Amino acid sequence: MSLLVAQHRTDWLDPPLIDAVQAGEHPRITQAAQVLSYIGSVIPMFIICLILAFMFYIRLRFRTELLLMLAVVAGSPILNSLLKWQFQRERPEIYRLAEAAGYSYPSGHAMSSVSFYGVLAYLLWRYMPGRAGKLILLAAAIVMMAAIGLSRIYLGVHYPSDIVGGYFAAAFWLTLCVAFYERRFGRTS
């Protein structure tokens, strides 16, 4: 995706998807998108992470797992800032239902959601009872990631390629952190 963005070759993807996502505009959907967008922003996501980290420590006695969670969640916005600086893609000049500052690619909300819900699913996987519990955990994580990404397109502050790029960048970061964690501390699942 980054190569396509750098070469300005996303016209086949971005306008049709923006039109499709924004076609269903409704006040309730707008309100839901604003809530999802808020939840997916860095500060609320980090606060939720700290609360969950405290709960995990008290209830599950996570210790090294908390280091993984904090590394993934804290490292994601740093990587996002570096990538935004590298690409310097302006935000879309389309119908907007919200305002956002800074560069567009990759989406920080998409990166934060994949980082947070991805590491959360990874850490909770072994505590889920049975296959059904694990599928519910995975489905919930995917739904939240997708909903936060779609909210940014719906609100008109990101191109779909920004979201996809954010998903890929965060998946790379998450995979790197988990691989390091497993090599250093062993598997948790």
Short mmCIF file of C-alpha atoms in Angstrom, two decimals:
data_model
loop_
_atom_site.label_atom_id
_atom_site.label_comp_id
_atom_site.label_asym_id
_atom_site.label_seq_id
_atom_site.Cartn_x
_atom_site.Cartn_y
_atom_site.Cartn_z
CA MET A 1 0.00 0.00 0.00
CA SER A 2 2.82 2.38 0.85
CA LEU A 3 4.28 2.02 -2.63
CA LEU A 4 0.90 2.83 -4.21
CA VAL A 5 0.49 5.88 -1.96
CA ALA A 6 4.02 7.09 -2.69
CA GLN A 7 3.34 6.79 -6.43
CA HIS A 8 -0.12 8.45 -6.14
CA ARG A 9 -1.76 5.33 -7.56
CA THR A 10 -4.74 4.82 -5.25
CA ASP A 11 -7.46 6.47 -7.37
CA TRP A 12 -8.87 3.05 -8.26
CA LEU A 13 -9.44 2.34 -4.57
CA ASP A 14 -10.07 5.52 -2.62
CA PRO A 15 -12.92 7.44 -4.35
CA PRO A 16 -15.26 4.46 -4.87
CA LEU A 17 -14.81 3.26 -1.28
CA ILE A 18 -15.25 6.74 0.16
CA ASP A 19 -18.48 7.13 -1.82
CA ALA A 20 -19.74 3.74 -0.67
CA VAL A 21 -18.95 4.37 3.02
CA GLN A 22 -20.36 7.91 3.06
CA ALA A 23 -23.47 7.01 1.05
CA GLY A 24 -25.26 5.82 4.16
CA GLU A 25 -24.87 9.08 6.05
CA HIS A 26 -27.30 9.36 8.94
CA PRO A 27 -27.12 11.32 12.23
CA ARG A 28 -26.99 8.14 14.33
CA ILE A 29 -24.25 6.66 12.18
CA THR A 30 -22.35 9.94 12.42
CA GLN A 31 -22.65 9.87 16.19
CA ALA A 32 -21.47 6.25 16.34
CA ALA A 33 -18.55 7.08 14.01
CA GLN A 34 -17.55 9.99 16.26
CA VAL A 35 -17.61 7.72 19.34
CA LEU A 36 -15.55 5.05 17.57
CA SER A 37 -13.14 7.69 16.33
CA TYR A 38 -12.73 9.03 19.86
CA ILE A 39 -12.18 5.53 21.29
CA GLY A 40 -9.58 4.85 18.60
CA SER A 41 -7.53 7.96 19.27
CA VAL A 42 -4.19 7.70 21.06
CA ILE A 43 -5.00 9.14 24.50
CA PRO A 44 -8.25 7.22 25.18
CA MET A 45 -6.64 4.06 23.79
CA PHE A 46 -3.62 4.50 26.06
CA ILE A 47 -5.85 5.17 29.09
CA ILE A 48 -7.90 2.04 28.34
CA CYS A 49 -4.63 0.14 27.97
CA LEU A 50 -3.39 1.32 31.37
CA ILE A 51 -6.68 0.38 33.05
CA LEU A 52 -6.63 -3.07 31.46
CA ALA A 53 -2.96 -3.48 32.34
CA PHE A 54 -3.76 -2.79 35.99
CA MET A 55 -6.70 -5.24 35.88
CA PHE A 56 -4.57 -7.89 34.17
CA TYR A 57 -1.86 -7.49 36.76
CA ILE A 58 -4.30 -7.84 39.68
CA ARG A 59 -6.49 -10.60 38.22
CA LEU A 60 -4.21 -12.61 35.93
CA ARG A 61 -0.83 -11.73 37.41
CA PHE A 62 0.47 -10.61 34.02
CA ARG A 63 3.94 -9.20 34.40
CA THR A 64 6.05 -9.61 31.31
CA GLU A 65 2.85 -9.59 29.25
CA LEU A 66 2.25 -6.02 30.41
CA LEU A 67 5.61 -5.00 28.99
CA LEU A 68 4.53 -6.44 25.65
CA MET A 69 1.19 -4.62 25.79
CA LEU A 70 2.75 -1.29 26.68
CA ALA A 71 5.50 -1.67 24.06
CA VAL A 72 2.99 -2.39 21.31
CA VAL A 73 0.55 0.35 22.30
CA ALA A 74 3.20 3.00 23.02
CA GLY A 75 5.34 2.13 20.00
CA SER A 76 2.49 2.34 17.50
CA PRO A 77 2.06 6.16 17.64
CA ILE A 78 5.82 6.60 17.41
CA LEU A 79 5.95 4.46 14.26
CA ASN A 80 2.89 6.30 12.96
CA SER A 81 4.55 9.68 13.42
CA LEU A 82 7.66 8.50 11.58
CA LEU A 83 5.60 7.17 8.68
CA LYS A 84 3.46 10.32 8.47
CA TRP A 85 6.63 12.41 8.34
CA GLN A 86 8.04 10.15 5.61
CA PHE A 87 4.93 10.22 3.37
CA GLN A 88 3.49 13.67 4.19
CA ARG A 89 0.19 12.86 2.50
CA GLU A 90 -2.42 15.57 2.85
CA ARG A 91 -5.83 14.65 4.19
CA PRO A 92 -8.65 14.16 1.70
CA GLU A 93 -10.42 17.22 0.37
CA ILE A 94 -13.85 15.63 0.40
CA TYR A 95 -17.08 15.92 2.28
CA ARG A 96 -16.06 15.95 5.96
CA LEU A 97 -18.13 15.28 9.03
CA ALA A 98 -15.17 15.94 11.33
CA GLU A 99 -11.88 17.76 11.25
CA ALA A 100 -8.45 16.29 11.79
CA ALA A 101 -5.02 17.86 11.79
CA GLY A 102 -1.75 16.51 10.49
CA TYR A 103 -0.91 14.20 7.66
CA SER A 104 -3.17 11.44 6.49
CA TYR A 105 -1.03 8.38 5.72
CA PRO A 106 -1.05 6.02 7.51
CA SER A 107 -4.07 6.33 9.76
CA GLY A 108 -3.07 6.59 13.41
CA HIS A 109 -6.50 5.35 14.45
CA ALA A 110 -6.13 2.25 12.28
CA MET A 111 -2.67 1.64 13.69
CA SER A 112 -3.80 2.14 17.29
CA SER A 113 -6.78 -0.18 16.89
CA VAL A 114 -4.75 -3.02 15.37
CA SER A 115 -1.99 -2.57 17.92
CA PHE A 116 -4.31 -2.46 20.92
CA TYR A 117 -6.94 -5.04 19.96
CA GLY A 118 -4.32 -7.27 18.36
CA VAL A 119 -2.11 -7.44 21.45
CA LEU A 120 -5.18 -7.78 23.66
CA ALA A 121 -6.40 -10.77 21.63
CA TYR A 122 -2.92 -12.28 21.70
CA LEU A 123 -2.68 -11.98 25.49
CA LEU A 124 -6.21 -13.20 26.25
CA TRP A 125 -6.16 -16.09 23.76
CA ARG A 126 -5.00 -18.70 26.28
CA TYR A 127 -7.63 -17.64 28.82
CA MET A 128 -10.56 -18.08 26.46
CA PRO A 129 -12.47 -21.28 27.14
CA GLY A 130 -12.83 -23.55 24.14
CA ARG A 131 -12.81 -22.82 20.47
CA ALA A 132 -16.01 -20.74 20.56
CA GLY A 133 -14.54 -18.35 23.14
CA LYS A 134 -11.43 -17.89 21.04
CA LEU A 135 -13.49 -17.22 17.91
CA ILE A 136 -15.57 -14.64 19.78
CA LEU A 137 -12.38 -12.95 21.02
CA LEU A 138 -10.94 -12.85 17.51
CA ALA A 139 -14.22 -11.64 15.98
CA ALA A 140 -14.59 -8.88 18.58
CA ALA A 141 -11.04 -7.66 17.92
CA ILE A 142 -11.59 -7.65 14.15
CA VAL A 143 -14.93 -5.86 14.44
CA MET A 144 -13.40 -3.11 16.58
CA MET A 145 -10.46 -2.67 14.21
CA ALA A 146 -12.74 -2.51 11.18
CA ALA A 147 -15.28 -0.22 12.85
CA ILE A 148 -12.64 2.29 13.93
CA GLY A 149 -11.10 2.29 10.45
CA LEU A 150 -14.46 2.71 8.73
CA SER A 151 -15.38 5.53 11.10
CA ARG A 152 -12.40 7.54 9.86
CA ILE A 153 -13.42 7.06 6.22
CA TYR A 154 -17.05 7.85 7.03
CA LEU A 155 -16.06 11.06 8.81
CA GLY A 156 -14.05 12.09 5.73
CA VAL A 157 -10.69 12.47 7.43
CA HIS A 158 -8.91 9.52 5.81
CA TYR A 159 -8.62 7.78 2.48
CA PRO A 160 -9.30 4.03 2.57
CA SER A 161 -5.66 3.50 1.57
CA ASP A 162 -4.65 5.37 4.76
CA ILE A 163 -6.62 2.84 6.78
CA VAL A 164 -5.20 -0.18 4.95
CA GLY A 165 -1.68 1.23 5.29
CA GLY A 166 -2.27 1.76 9.01
CA TYR A 167 -3.50 -1.80 9.41
CA PHE A 168 -0.41 -3.18 7.64
CA ALA A 169 2.02 -0.98 9.56
CA ALA A 170 0.48 -1.91 12.91
CA ALA A 171 0.33 -5.60 12.01
CA PHE A 172 4.04 -5.42 11.20
CA TRP A 173 4.79 -3.67 14.52
CA LEU A 174 2.61 -6.11 16.49
CA THR A 175 4.25 -9.11 14.81
CA LEU A 176 7.71 -7.74 15.49
CA CYS A 177 6.93 -7.13 19.17
CA VAL A 178 5.28 -10.53 19.66
CA ALA A 179 8.18 -12.32 17.94
CA PHE A 180 10.66 -10.53 20.20
CA TYR A 181 8.53 -11.26 23.25
CA GLU A 182 8.19 -14.95 22.43
CA ARG A 183 11.90 -15.28 21.75
CA ARG A 184 12.79 -13.50 25.02
CA PHE A 185 10.08 -14.74 27.38
CA GLY A 186 8.48 -17.75 25.68
CA ARG A 187 4.97 -18.27 24.37
CA THR A 188 1.97 -17.17 26.42
CA SER A 189 -0.59 -19.28 24.56
#
